[in-house]
mmCIF file of C-alpha atoms in Angstrom:
data_model
loop_
_atom_site.group_PDB
_atom_site.id
_atom_site.type_symbol
_atom_site.label_atom_id
_atom_site.label_comp_id
_atom_site.label_asym_id
_atom_site.label_seq_id
_atom_site.Cartn_x
_atom_site.Cartn_y
_atom_site.Cartn_z
ATOM 1 C CA UNK A 8 -7.137 57.317 29.571
ATOM 2 C CA UNK A 9 -7.227 55.669 26.141
ATOM 3 C CA UNK A 10 -3.985 53.819 26.879
ATOM 4 C CA UNK A 11 -5.336 52.579 30.253
ATOM 5 C CA UNK A 12 -8.595 51.402 28.595
ATOM 6 C CA UNK A 13 -6.668 49.542 25.857
ATOM 7 C CA UNK A 14 -4.408 47.877 28.442
ATOM 8 C CA UNK A 15 -7.438 46.797 30.491
ATOM 9 C CA UNK A 16 -9.124 45.430 27.386
ATOM 10 C CA UNK A 17 -6.051 43.374 26.430
ATOM 11 C CA UNK A 18 -5.810 42.069 30.015
ATOM 12 C CA UNK A 19 -9.474 41.004 29.984
ATOM 13 C CA UNK A 20 -9.069 39.335 26.593
ATOM 14 C CA UNK A 21 -6.009 37.380 27.722
ATOM 15 C CA UNK A 22 -7.733 36.445 30.983
ATOM 16 C CA UNK A 23 -10.788 35.194 29.056
ATOM 17 C CA UNK A 24 -8.617 33.131 26.693
ATOM 18 C CA UNK A 25 -6.752 31.601 29.632
ATOM 19 C CA UNK A 26 -10.012 30.546 31.268
ATOM 20 C CA UNK A 27 -11.362 29.192 27.975
ATOM 21 C CA UNK A 28 -8.312 27.043 27.271
ATOM 22 C CA UNK A 29 -7.683 25.871 30.836
ATOM 23 C CA UNK A 30 -11.256 25.012 31.786
ATOM 24 C CA UNK A 31 -12.265 22.966 28.733
ATOM 25 C CA UNK A 32 -11.222 19.475 27.857
ATOM 26 C CA UNK A 33 -8.007 19.300 25.860
ATOM 27 C CA UNK A 34 -8.534 18.942 22.150
ATOM 28 C CA UNK A 35 -8.526 15.240 21.265
ATOM 29 C CA UNK A 36 -6.785 15.095 17.912
ATOM 30 C CA UNK A 37 -5.552 12.241 15.765
ATOM 31 C CA UNK A 38 -1.997 11.123 16.538
ATOM 32 C CA UNK A 39 -0.301 8.728 14.108
ATOM 33 C CA UNK A 40 0.784 5.474 15.721
ATOM 34 C CA UNK A 41 4.158 4.974 14.079
ATOM 35 C CA UNK A 42 5.730 1.551 13.643
ATOM 36 C CA UNK A 43 3.911 -0.571 11.075
ATOM 37 C CA UNK A 44 0.876 1.721 10.998
ATOM 38 C CA UNK A 45 0.611 4.260 8.151
ATOM 39 C CA UNK A 46 0.271 7.897 9.307
ATOM 40 C CA UNK A 47 -3.202 9.377 9.576
ATOM 41 C CA UNK A 48 -4.023 11.918 6.871
ATOM 42 C CA UNK A 49 -6.087 13.625 9.598
ATOM 43 C CA UNK A 50 -3.040 14.023 11.878
ATOM 44 C CA UNK A 51 -3.616 16.900 14.300
ATOM 45 C CA UNK A 52 -7.359 17.060 13.617
ATOM 46 C CA UNK A 53 -10.201 15.557 15.666
ATOM 47 C CA UNK A 54 -11.685 12.215 14.564
ATOM 48 C CA UNK A 55 -14.466 12.719 12.018
ATOM 49 C CA UNK A 56 -17.080 10.928 9.961
ATOM 50 C CA UNK A 57 -15.772 9.251 6.816
ATOM 51 C CA UNK A 58 -18.030 9.582 3.803
ATOM 52 C CA UNK A 59 -18.249 7.407 0.746
ATOM 53 C CA UNK A 60 -15.756 7.848 -2.044
ATOM 54 C CA UNK A 61 -12.005 7.540 -2.498
ATOM 55 C CA UNK A 62 -11.286 7.930 1.239
ATOM 56 C CA UNK A 63 -13.985 5.453 2.329
ATOM 57 C CA UNK A 64 -13.013 2.699 4.741
ATOM 58 C CA UNK A 65 -12.434 -0.611 2.946
ATOM 59 C CA UNK A 66 -12.637 -2.418 6.282
ATOM 60 C CA UNK A 67 -13.409 -1.286 9.826
ATOM 61 C CA UNK A 68 -16.726 0.299 8.790
ATOM 62 C CA UNK A 69 -17.823 0.027 12.426
ATOM 63 C CA UNK A 70 -15.910 3.273 13.013
ATOM 64 C CA UNK A 71 -17.029 5.255 9.910
ATOM 65 C CA UNK A 72 -19.063 7.722 12.024
ATOM 66 C CA UNK A 73 -16.019 8.896 13.982
ATOM 67 C CA UNK A 74 -12.454 7.885 13.169
ATOM 68 C CA UNK A 75 -8.955 9.045 12.335
ATOM 69 C CA UNK A 76 -8.723 6.365 9.611
ATOM 70 C CA UNK A 77 -9.124 6.367 5.898
ATOM 71 C CA UNK A 78 -8.146 3.854 3.236
ATOM 72 C CA UNK A 79 -4.435 4.333 4.104
ATOM 73 C CA UNK A 80 -5.041 2.448 7.368
ATOM 74 C CA UNK A 81 -7.794 0.056 6.327
ATOM 75 C CA UNK A 82 -6.162 -1.266 3.155
ATOM 76 C CA UNK A 83 -3.168 -2.815 4.997
ATOM 77 C CA UNK A 84 -5.568 -4.185 7.629
ATOM 78 C CA UNK A 85 -7.677 -5.725 4.869
ATOM 79 C CA UNK A 86 -4.605 -7.355 3.299
ATOM 80 C CA UNK A 87 -3.622 -8.781 6.679
ATOM 81 C CA UNK A 88 -7.057 -10.343 7.216
ATOM 82 C CA UNK A 89 -7.076 -11.699 3.633
ATOM 83 C CA UNK A 90 -3.657 -13.299 4.124
ATOM 84 C CA UNK A 91 -4.841 -14.910 7.337
ATOM 85 C CA UNK A 92 -7.920 -16.281 5.544
ATOM 86 C CA UNK A 93 -6.141 -17.521 2.430
ATOM 87 C CA UNK A 94 -2.757 -18.864 3.604
ATOM 88 C CA UNK A 95 -2.897 -18.623 7.391
ATOM 89 C CA UNK A 96 -5.378 -21.489 7.828
ATOM 90 C CA UNK A 97 -7.255 -19.489 10.478
ATOM 91 C CA UNK A 98 -10.548 -20.446 12.070
ATOM 92 C CA UNK A 99 -13.580 -18.190 11.593
ATOM 93 C CA UNK A 100 -13.245 -16.949 15.182
ATOM 94 C CA UNK A 101 -9.573 -16.149 14.628
ATOM 95 C CA UNK A 102 -10.423 -14.180 11.468
ATOM 96 C CA UNK A 103 -13.084 -12.158 13.270
ATOM 97 C CA UNK A 104 -10.849 -11.356 16.247
ATOM 98 C CA UNK A 105 -7.834 -10.569 14.051
ATOM 99 C CA UNK A 106 -9.993 -8.159 12.046
ATOM 100 C CA UNK A 107 -11.078 -6.440 15.274
ATOM 101 C CA UNK A 108 -7.439 -6.197 16.366
ATOM 102 C CA UNK A 109 -6.379 -4.739 13.004
ATOM 103 C CA UNK A 110 -9.324 -2.297 13.050
ATOM 104 C CA UNK A 111 -8.527 -1.055 16.560
ATOM 105 C CA UNK A 112 -6.379 1.665 14.977
ATOM 106 C CA UNK A 113 -9.633 3.173 13.640
ATOM 107 C CA UNK A 114 -11.300 3.403 17.055
ATOM 108 C CA UNK A 115 -11.553 7.154 17.788
ATOM 109 C CA UNK A 116 -10.371 6.614 21.376
ATOM 110 C CA UNK A 117 -7.218 4.841 20.164
ATOM 111 C CA UNK A 118 -6.641 7.295 17.315
ATOM 112 C CA UNK A 119 -6.098 10.188 19.730
ATOM 113 C CA UNK A 120 -3.617 8.363 21.982
ATOM 114 C CA UNK A 121 0.106 8.661 21.287
ATOM 115 C CA UNK A 122 2.141 5.536 20.586
ATOM 116 C CA UNK A 123 1.139 2.094 19.366
ATOM 117 C CA UNK A 124 -2.536 1.150 19.817
ATOM 118 C CA UNK A 125 -3.311 0.164 23.414
ATOM 119 C CA UNK A 126 -5.242 -3.125 23.571
ATOM 120 C CA UNK A 127 -6.732 -4.876 26.621
ATOM 121 C CA UNK A 128 -4.738 -7.911 27.757
ATOM 122 C CA UNK A 129 -7.951 -9.969 27.934
ATOM 123 C CA UNK A 130 -8.666 -9.235 24.264
ATOM 124 C CA UNK A 131 -5.097 -10.126 23.259
ATOM 125 C CA UNK A 132 -5.525 -13.411 25.153
ATOM 126 C CA UNK A 133 -8.726 -14.156 23.208
ATOM 127 C CA UNK A 134 -6.958 -13.474 19.917
ATOM 128 C CA UNK A 135 -4.087 -15.759 20.918
ATOM 129 C CA UNK A 136 -6.402 -18.569 22.025
ATOM 130 C CA UNK A 137 -8.308 -18.513 18.734
ATOM 131 C CA UNK A 138 -5.280 -17.892 16.485
ATOM 132 C CA UNK A 139 -2.592 -20.049 18.153
ATOM 133 C CA UNK A 140 -2.773 -22.631 15.355
ATOM 134 C CA UNK A 141 -2.978 -20.098 12.493
ATOM 135 C CA UNK A 142 0.158 -19.461 10.428
ATOM 136 C CA UNK A 143 2.213 -16.287 10.769
ATOM 137 C CA UNK A 144 5.605 -15.046 9.636
ATOM 138 C CA UNK A 145 7.972 -12.325 10.754
ATOM 139 C CA UNK A 146 7.848 -9.228 8.556
ATOM 140 C CA UNK A 147 11.553 -8.384 8.369
ATOM 141 C CA UNK A 148 10.993 -4.805 7.177
ATOM 142 C CA UNK A 149 8.463 -3.845 9.832
ATOM 143 C CA UNK A 150 9.797 -6.235 12.499
ATOM 144 C CA UNK A 151 6.359 -7.505 13.419
ATOM 145 C CA UNK A 152 4.517 -10.789 13.228
ATOM 146 C CA UNK A 153 1.963 -10.874 10.416
ATOM 147 C CA UNK A 154 -0.280 -13.489 8.819
ATOM 148 C CA UNK A 155 1.650 -15.752 6.495
ATOM 149 C CA UNK A 156 1.523 -14.779 2.826
ATOM 150 C CA UNK A 157 2.210 -16.737 -0.359
ATOM 151 C CA UNK A 158 5.700 -15.177 -0.713
ATOM 152 C CA UNK A 159 6.797 -15.892 2.862
ATOM 153 C CA UNK A 160 9.490 -18.572 3.195
ATOM 154 C CA UNK A 161 9.296 -19.130 6.946
ATOM 155 C CA UNK A 162 5.840 -19.581 8.394
ATOM 156 C CA UNK A 163 4.849 -21.075 11.691
ATOM 157 C CA UNK A 164 1.851 -21.319 13.922
ATOM 158 C CA UNK A 165 1.376 -18.353 16.228
ATOM 159 C CA UNK A 166 2.126 -20.636 19.180
ATOM 160 C CA UNK A 167 5.600 -21.236 17.707
ATOM 161 C CA UNK A 168 6.352 -17.496 17.564
ATOM 162 C CA UNK A 169 4.782 -16.373 20.859
ATOM 163 C CA UNK A 170 3.419 -18.035 24.000
ATOM 164 C CA UNK A 171 0.519 -15.780 25.097
ATOM 165 C CA UNK A 172 -1.777 -12.943 24.108
ATOM 166 C CA UNK A 173 0.419 -10.147 25.414
ATOM 167 C CA UNK A 174 3.364 -11.414 23.382
ATOM 168 C CA UNK A 175 1.156 -11.777 20.293
ATOM 169 C CA UNK A 176 -0.132 -8.214 20.528
ATOM 170 C CA UNK A 177 3.363 -6.826 21.138
ATOM 171 C CA UNK A 178 4.793 -8.873 18.247
ATOM 172 C CA UNK A 179 2.011 -7.532 15.986
ATOM 173 C CA UNK A 180 2.860 -3.900 16.830
ATOM 174 C CA UNK A 181 0.322 -3.234 19.603
ATOM 175 C CA UNK A 182 0.777 -2.570 23.308
ATOM 176 C CA UNK A 183 -1.151 -3.963 26.262
#
């Protein structure tokens, strides 16, 4: 009788666990993007609030209440925006849109998707339209287009590297 009771108890426990895991939403956890994007330190964990301190976001504060990012992602984004402002000759609108593009990696919905960040084609088109005359170069190590920096030898306007928003986003390491 004891053996039958124990077997029934194990069956009920397994049945309960199956219902619990199959009926709920799948756990949405941070998945590093690969490519030019540094890995998330919160890989495999759900997006969370980022507090002040050493791991605080240096940019992309819009997402501080729920994100996969920390300074490892926002520091390179900040450098990219600074390069665009200082040597890329970008308009104010271009700077704002480029910052939003760079910060997309910190959006909690993007942080839980596998692969490069998925960006709307219409947004990529807006970035291209406002940044077509800004200066970019090809980052040979990461094989992506990036704002021109003081040490870059070959710089050209975005419109010389790519011909539309989809191409710009792809060349910058994003997907549409």
